[in-house]
Amino acid sequence: MRRTVLTALAAVVALVGSGVLGATAASPALALDNGLARTPQMGFNNWNLTHCRAQFNEAFVKGIADTLVSTGLKDAGYQYVNLDDCWAASSRDSKGNLVPDKTRFPHGIKAVADYVHSKGLKFGLYSSAGTKTCNSAGFPGGLGHEKQDAALWASWGVDYLKYDNCNNQGQDATKRYTAMRDALAATGRPILYSICEWGQNQPWTWAAPVGNSWRTTGDINDSYSKMLSIYKANIKLGKFAGPGHWNDPDMLEVGNGGMSDTEYRTHFTLWAMMSAPMLIGSDIRKASAATLTILRNSDVIALDQDAKGVQGNEISSANGLHVIRKPLADGDTAVALFNETGSTAKISTSLSAIGVSSGTHTLTDLWSKAKSTTTDTISASVPAHGTVVYRVH
Ligand code: GLA
């Protein structure tokens, strides 16, 4: 059965590649059929916090897993603990297998995965669809080693692969990412497949049958300006996303210190409105109360995780005053009013503008939790760089 599905997918990829299917490639019916990421994946990834610094090691990863549980973040939906670049030693062993870095992971990767699993969490790993990974130290990449690497990861208990794009030798992206998709499927283990190709080959046009998510841009950093520019690129791609295949505007910076809490609330709200993967990238072992309040906002998380799986789109954005709408599974509609500018502004829209029938509707402000009613106008005074988000019922 699985083989039949894969054969059918391969045929679809061939048709897409040949241009026969064109724009329908993103329709949910053709999404990667591995049953995973029916809602956008949530969890933790160390990259934004540690890069390749020595603090990225076994004790750190265990501490993160413990903290996901003890802070209630696991219960809020954060499920995956993902290791980024620099987990491996600089060369393969004599049999061609990847080897964990002995200093960072003295007991190997399987021991870490076992620990993460013992906490009721899932475990993810990183590689690149190239000869080496992205870090300048140049750890071995997966290109040409897809089957061997996927089998090793499955034997370690890996549940998630982030597959990067460095050192790809100019080889065709669709072929490189499809080869790893097939290698992951061949392991028989459900492994969420996160394509990290930075939007270079417009993955939204071909990756729905290949991966569970695809990066749409270059790397985020902990600044309002970078977060904003990624938002502006990713918001336009909503029609390509859906259950099992999401646009990925990169991992969260919430809590890393480079933005104000107002800006982090905006970052978190916009990512939820865009049905983005929600991967925490800050040191939750030392998180402030404000950071935890943002990351655990179950009302905002519910927008991201809504079963309808429709990415929000902009209704208007004149003068940096953005109105974003996201239809929800229960018939409610989420509306975010985002003030990009440097001074407080009133942002207004209406029930008809967001496609909601007339009549009296309840608005719940998902940050302040205040409730109000409206028969027409939806508006708020929004601080500089801030976002007000309502659930319209
Ligand atoms: C690339 C990716 C990042 C991160 C680094 C690791 O830049 O886009 O998310 O994985 O590589 O080296």
PDB file of C-alpha atoms in Angstrom, residues 18 24 66 74 76 97 101 104 120 186 214-215 224 236 241 247 250-251 253 256-257 259 261 267 272 282-283 365 384:
ATOM      1  CA  SER A  18       7.413  18.216 -16.684  1.00  0.00           C
ATOM      2  CA  THR A  24      -2.225  22.280  -9.103  1.00  0.00           C
ATOM      3  CA  ASP A  66      13.180  18.681  30.905  1.00  0.00           C
ATOM      4  CA  LYS A  74       5.024  20.394  25.992  1.00  0.00           C
ATOM      5  CA  ALA A  76       0.963  23.673  25.008  1.00  0.00           C
ATOM      6  CA  ASN A  97      28.267   6.081   8.570  1.00  0.00           C
ATOM      7  CA  ASP A 101      30.676  14.532  17.790  1.00  0.00           C
ATOM      8  CA  ARG A 104      29.259  17.221  22.503  1.00  0.00           C
ATOM      9  CA  GLY A 120       7.059  11.942  25.889  1.00  0.00           C
ATOM     10  CA  ALA A 186      12.024   3.459   2.892  1.00  0.00           C
ATOM     11  CA  TRP A 214       9.787  24.248   3.194  1.00  0.00           C
ATOM     12  CA  ARG A 215      11.700  27.343   4.174  1.00  0.00           C
ATOM     13  CA  TYR A 224      12.517  43.403  14.090  1.00  0.00           C
ATOM     14  CA  LYS A 236       2.167  36.142  -0.001  1.00  0.00           C
ATOM     15  CA  ALA A 241       0.231  25.816   2.304  1.00  0.00           C
ATOM     16  CA  ASN A 247       5.418  27.430   4.297  1.00  0.00           C
ATOM     17  CA  ASP A 250      12.087  30.076   9.848  1.00  0.00           C
ATOM     18  CA  MET A 251      12.291  29.482  13.575  1.00  0.00           C
ATOM     19  CA  GLU A 253      13.439  34.278  18.007  1.00  0.00           C
ATOM     20  CA  ASN A 256      16.507  35.895  22.557  1.00  0.00           C
ATOM     21  CA  GLY A 257      16.645  39.545  23.584  1.00  0.00           C
ATOM     22  CA  MET A 259      13.358  42.557  20.131  1.00  0.00           C
ATOM     23  CA  ASP A 261       8.160  41.978  24.108  1.00  0.00           C
ATOM     24  CA  HIS A 267       6.462  37.849  15.661  1.00  0.00           C
ATOM     25  CA  ALA A 272       0.527  31.790  13.969  1.00  0.00           C
ATOM     26  CA  SER A 282      15.665  30.660  22.861  1.00  0.00           C
ATOM     27  CA  ASP A 283      16.948  29.375  26.190  1.00  0.00           C
ATOM     28  CA  ASP A 365      -8.589  39.997  22.062  1.00  0.00           C
ATOM     29  CA  ALA A 384       4.431  50.853  17.259  1.00  0.00           C
TER      30      ALA A 384
END
